[in-house]
CSV table of C-alpha atoms in Angstrom, one decimal:
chain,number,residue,atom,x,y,z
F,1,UNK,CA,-21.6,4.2,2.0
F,2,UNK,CA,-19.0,6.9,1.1
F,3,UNK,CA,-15.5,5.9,-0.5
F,4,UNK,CA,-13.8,6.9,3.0
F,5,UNK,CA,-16.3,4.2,4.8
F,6,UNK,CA,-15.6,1.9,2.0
F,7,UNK,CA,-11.6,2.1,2.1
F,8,UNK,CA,-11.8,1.9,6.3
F,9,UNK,CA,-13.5,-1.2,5.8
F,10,UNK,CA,-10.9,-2.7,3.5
F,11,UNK,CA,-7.9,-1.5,6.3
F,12,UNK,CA,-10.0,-3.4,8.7
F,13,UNK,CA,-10.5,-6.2,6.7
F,14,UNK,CA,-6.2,-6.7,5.6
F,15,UNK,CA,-5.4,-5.6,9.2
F,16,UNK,CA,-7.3,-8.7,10.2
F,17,UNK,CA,-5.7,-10.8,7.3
F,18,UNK,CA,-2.3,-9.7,8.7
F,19,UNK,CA,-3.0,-10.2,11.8
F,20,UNK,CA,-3.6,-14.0,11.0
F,21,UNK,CA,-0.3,-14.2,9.5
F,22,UNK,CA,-1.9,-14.4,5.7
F,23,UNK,CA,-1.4,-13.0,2.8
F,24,UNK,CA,-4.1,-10.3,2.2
F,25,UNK,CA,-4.5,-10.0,-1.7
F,26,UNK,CA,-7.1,-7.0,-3.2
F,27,UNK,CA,-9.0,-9.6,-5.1
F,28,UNK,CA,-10.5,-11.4,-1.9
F,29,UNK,CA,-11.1,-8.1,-0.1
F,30,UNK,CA,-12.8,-7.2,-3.0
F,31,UNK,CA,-14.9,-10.3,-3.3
F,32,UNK,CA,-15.8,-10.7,0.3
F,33,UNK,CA,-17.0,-7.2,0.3
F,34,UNK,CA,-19.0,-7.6,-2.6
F,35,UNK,CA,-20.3,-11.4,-1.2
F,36,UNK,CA,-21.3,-9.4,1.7
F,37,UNK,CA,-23.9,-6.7,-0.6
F,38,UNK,CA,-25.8,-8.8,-2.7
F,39,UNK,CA,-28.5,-7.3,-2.5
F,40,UNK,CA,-28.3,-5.9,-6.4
F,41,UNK,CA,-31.4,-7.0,-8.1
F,42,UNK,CA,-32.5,-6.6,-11.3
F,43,UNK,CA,-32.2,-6.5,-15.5
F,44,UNK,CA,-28.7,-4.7,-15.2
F,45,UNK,CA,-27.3,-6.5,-11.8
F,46,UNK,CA,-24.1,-8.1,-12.9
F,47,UNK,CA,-23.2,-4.7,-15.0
F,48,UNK,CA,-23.4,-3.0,-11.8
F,49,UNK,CA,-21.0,-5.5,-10.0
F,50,UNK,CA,-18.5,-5.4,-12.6
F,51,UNK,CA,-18.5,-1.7,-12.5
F,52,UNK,CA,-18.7,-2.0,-8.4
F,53,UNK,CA,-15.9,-4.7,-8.5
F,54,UNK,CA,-13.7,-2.6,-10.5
F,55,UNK,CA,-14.2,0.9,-8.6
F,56,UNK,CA,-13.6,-1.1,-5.0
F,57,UNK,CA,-10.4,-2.5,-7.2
F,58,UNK,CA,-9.1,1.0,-7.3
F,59,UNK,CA,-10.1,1.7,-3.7
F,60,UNK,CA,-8.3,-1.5,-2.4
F,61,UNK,CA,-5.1,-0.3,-4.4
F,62,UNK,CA,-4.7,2.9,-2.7
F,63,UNK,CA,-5.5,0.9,0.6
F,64,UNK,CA,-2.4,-1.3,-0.1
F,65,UNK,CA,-0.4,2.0,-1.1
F,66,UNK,CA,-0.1,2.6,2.4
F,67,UNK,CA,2.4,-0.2,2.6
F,68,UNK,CA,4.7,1.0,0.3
F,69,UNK,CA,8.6,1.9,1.2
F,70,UNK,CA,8.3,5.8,3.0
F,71,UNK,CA,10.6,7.6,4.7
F,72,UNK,CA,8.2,7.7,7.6
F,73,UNK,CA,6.1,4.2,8.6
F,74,UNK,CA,3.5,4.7,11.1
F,75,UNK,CA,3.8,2.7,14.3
F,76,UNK,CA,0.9,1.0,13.6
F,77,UNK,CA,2.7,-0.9,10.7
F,78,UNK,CA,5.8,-1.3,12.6
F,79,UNK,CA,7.2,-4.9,13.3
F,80,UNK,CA,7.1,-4.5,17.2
F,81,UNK,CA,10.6,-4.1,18.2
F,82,UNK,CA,11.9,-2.6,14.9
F,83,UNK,CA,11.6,0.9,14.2
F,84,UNK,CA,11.8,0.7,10.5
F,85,UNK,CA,10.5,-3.2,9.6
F,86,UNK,CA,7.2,-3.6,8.3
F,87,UNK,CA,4.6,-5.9,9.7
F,88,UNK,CA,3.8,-6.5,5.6
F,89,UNK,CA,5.4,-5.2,2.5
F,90,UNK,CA,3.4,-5.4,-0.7
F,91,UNK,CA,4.5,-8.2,-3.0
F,92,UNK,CA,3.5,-9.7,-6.2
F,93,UNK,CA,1.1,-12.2,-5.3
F,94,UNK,CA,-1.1,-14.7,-8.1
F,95,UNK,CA,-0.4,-11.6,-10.3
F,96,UNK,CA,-1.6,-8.6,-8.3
F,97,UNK,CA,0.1,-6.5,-5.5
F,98,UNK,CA,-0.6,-8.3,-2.3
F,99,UNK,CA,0.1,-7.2,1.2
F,100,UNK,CA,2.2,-9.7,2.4
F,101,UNK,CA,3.1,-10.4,6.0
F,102,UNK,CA,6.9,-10.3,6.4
F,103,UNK,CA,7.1,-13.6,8.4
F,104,UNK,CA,6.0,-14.9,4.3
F,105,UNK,CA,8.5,-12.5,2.2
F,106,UNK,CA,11.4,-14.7,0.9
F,107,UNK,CA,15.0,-13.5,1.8
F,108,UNK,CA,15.1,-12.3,-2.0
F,109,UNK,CA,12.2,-10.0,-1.8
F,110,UNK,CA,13.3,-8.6,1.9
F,111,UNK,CA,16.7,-8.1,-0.1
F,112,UNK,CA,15.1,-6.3,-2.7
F,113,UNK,CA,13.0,-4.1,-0.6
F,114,UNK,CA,16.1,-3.1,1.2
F,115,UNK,CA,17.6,-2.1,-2.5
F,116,UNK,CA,14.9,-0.3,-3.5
F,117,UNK,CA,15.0,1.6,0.0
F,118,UNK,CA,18.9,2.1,-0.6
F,119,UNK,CA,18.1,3.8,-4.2
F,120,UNK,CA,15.6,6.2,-2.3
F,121,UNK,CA,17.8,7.4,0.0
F,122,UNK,CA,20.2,7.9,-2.9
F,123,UNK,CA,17.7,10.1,-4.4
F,124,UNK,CA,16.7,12.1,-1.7
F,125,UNK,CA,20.2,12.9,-0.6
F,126,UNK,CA,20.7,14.6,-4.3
F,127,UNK,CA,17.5,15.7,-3.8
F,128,UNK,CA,18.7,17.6,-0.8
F,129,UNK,CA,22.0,18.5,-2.5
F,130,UNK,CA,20.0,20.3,-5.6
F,131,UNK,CA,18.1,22.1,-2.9
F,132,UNK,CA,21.1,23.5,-0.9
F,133,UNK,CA,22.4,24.6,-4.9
F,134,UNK,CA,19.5,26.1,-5.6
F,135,UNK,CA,19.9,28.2,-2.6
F,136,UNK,CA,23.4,29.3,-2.6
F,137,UNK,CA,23.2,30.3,-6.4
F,138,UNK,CA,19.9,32.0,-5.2
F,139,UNK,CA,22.1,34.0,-3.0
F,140,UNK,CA,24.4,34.4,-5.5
F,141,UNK,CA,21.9,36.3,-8.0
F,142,UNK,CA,20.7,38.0,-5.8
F,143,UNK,CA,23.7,39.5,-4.1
């Protein structure tokens, strides 16, 4: 099973986590994809699950990544009837980054998702007000 296989399984597995209004943490993904292959035999068995546990750890990251604040969300992660609220938002969670529905985010971490969004948009308007410098003083030179 390649790693694209491997991280389409784990979006099917927290879609269906979110979808029952829970809390989808990387740890269980991880587990009950690994419960689900144990079919490792042999002298050298649990060294290959660590190893396995820690590589689908990394996978399961990136798969939560896709959750994080953007200036573009893809409908499919759209609170229906919002055009900008999440279904989830990752969270901290029994000390990992969880995906966490939003009907379970406390008013304090909605508040500070909207601050951390606030200081984006902060950044890319200078961001785009470095760019339009650049340009004119571009001209300028070259002129």
């Amino acid at each position: 099973m390649d790693e694209a296989k491997v991280a389409t399984e784990m979006h099917e597995m927290m879609d269906e986590k979110l979808d029952a209004g829970v809390i989808a943490l990387p740890s269980h993904i991880v587990a009950k994809m690994l419960d689900k292959r144990q079919a490792i035999l042999g002298d050298d068995a649990e060294f290959y699950r660590v190893h396995t546990f820690d590589r689908l750890m990394q996978i399961a990251k990136r798969v939560v990544g896709k959750f994080r604040a953007d200036d573009e969300t893809t409908s499919q992660l759209l609170l229906p009837g919002f055009q900008h609220l999440c279904k989830a938002y990752p969270m901290m969670r029994d000390g990992e980054v969880a995906i966490v529905p939003v009907t379970l985010c406390t008013d304090e971490e909605l508040l500070s998702r909207a601050n951390q969004l606030d200081e984006m948009a902060k950044g890319c308007r200078a961001h785009a007000r470095e760019i339009r410098q650049y340009i004119s003083a571009r001209g300028r030179e070259a002129a």
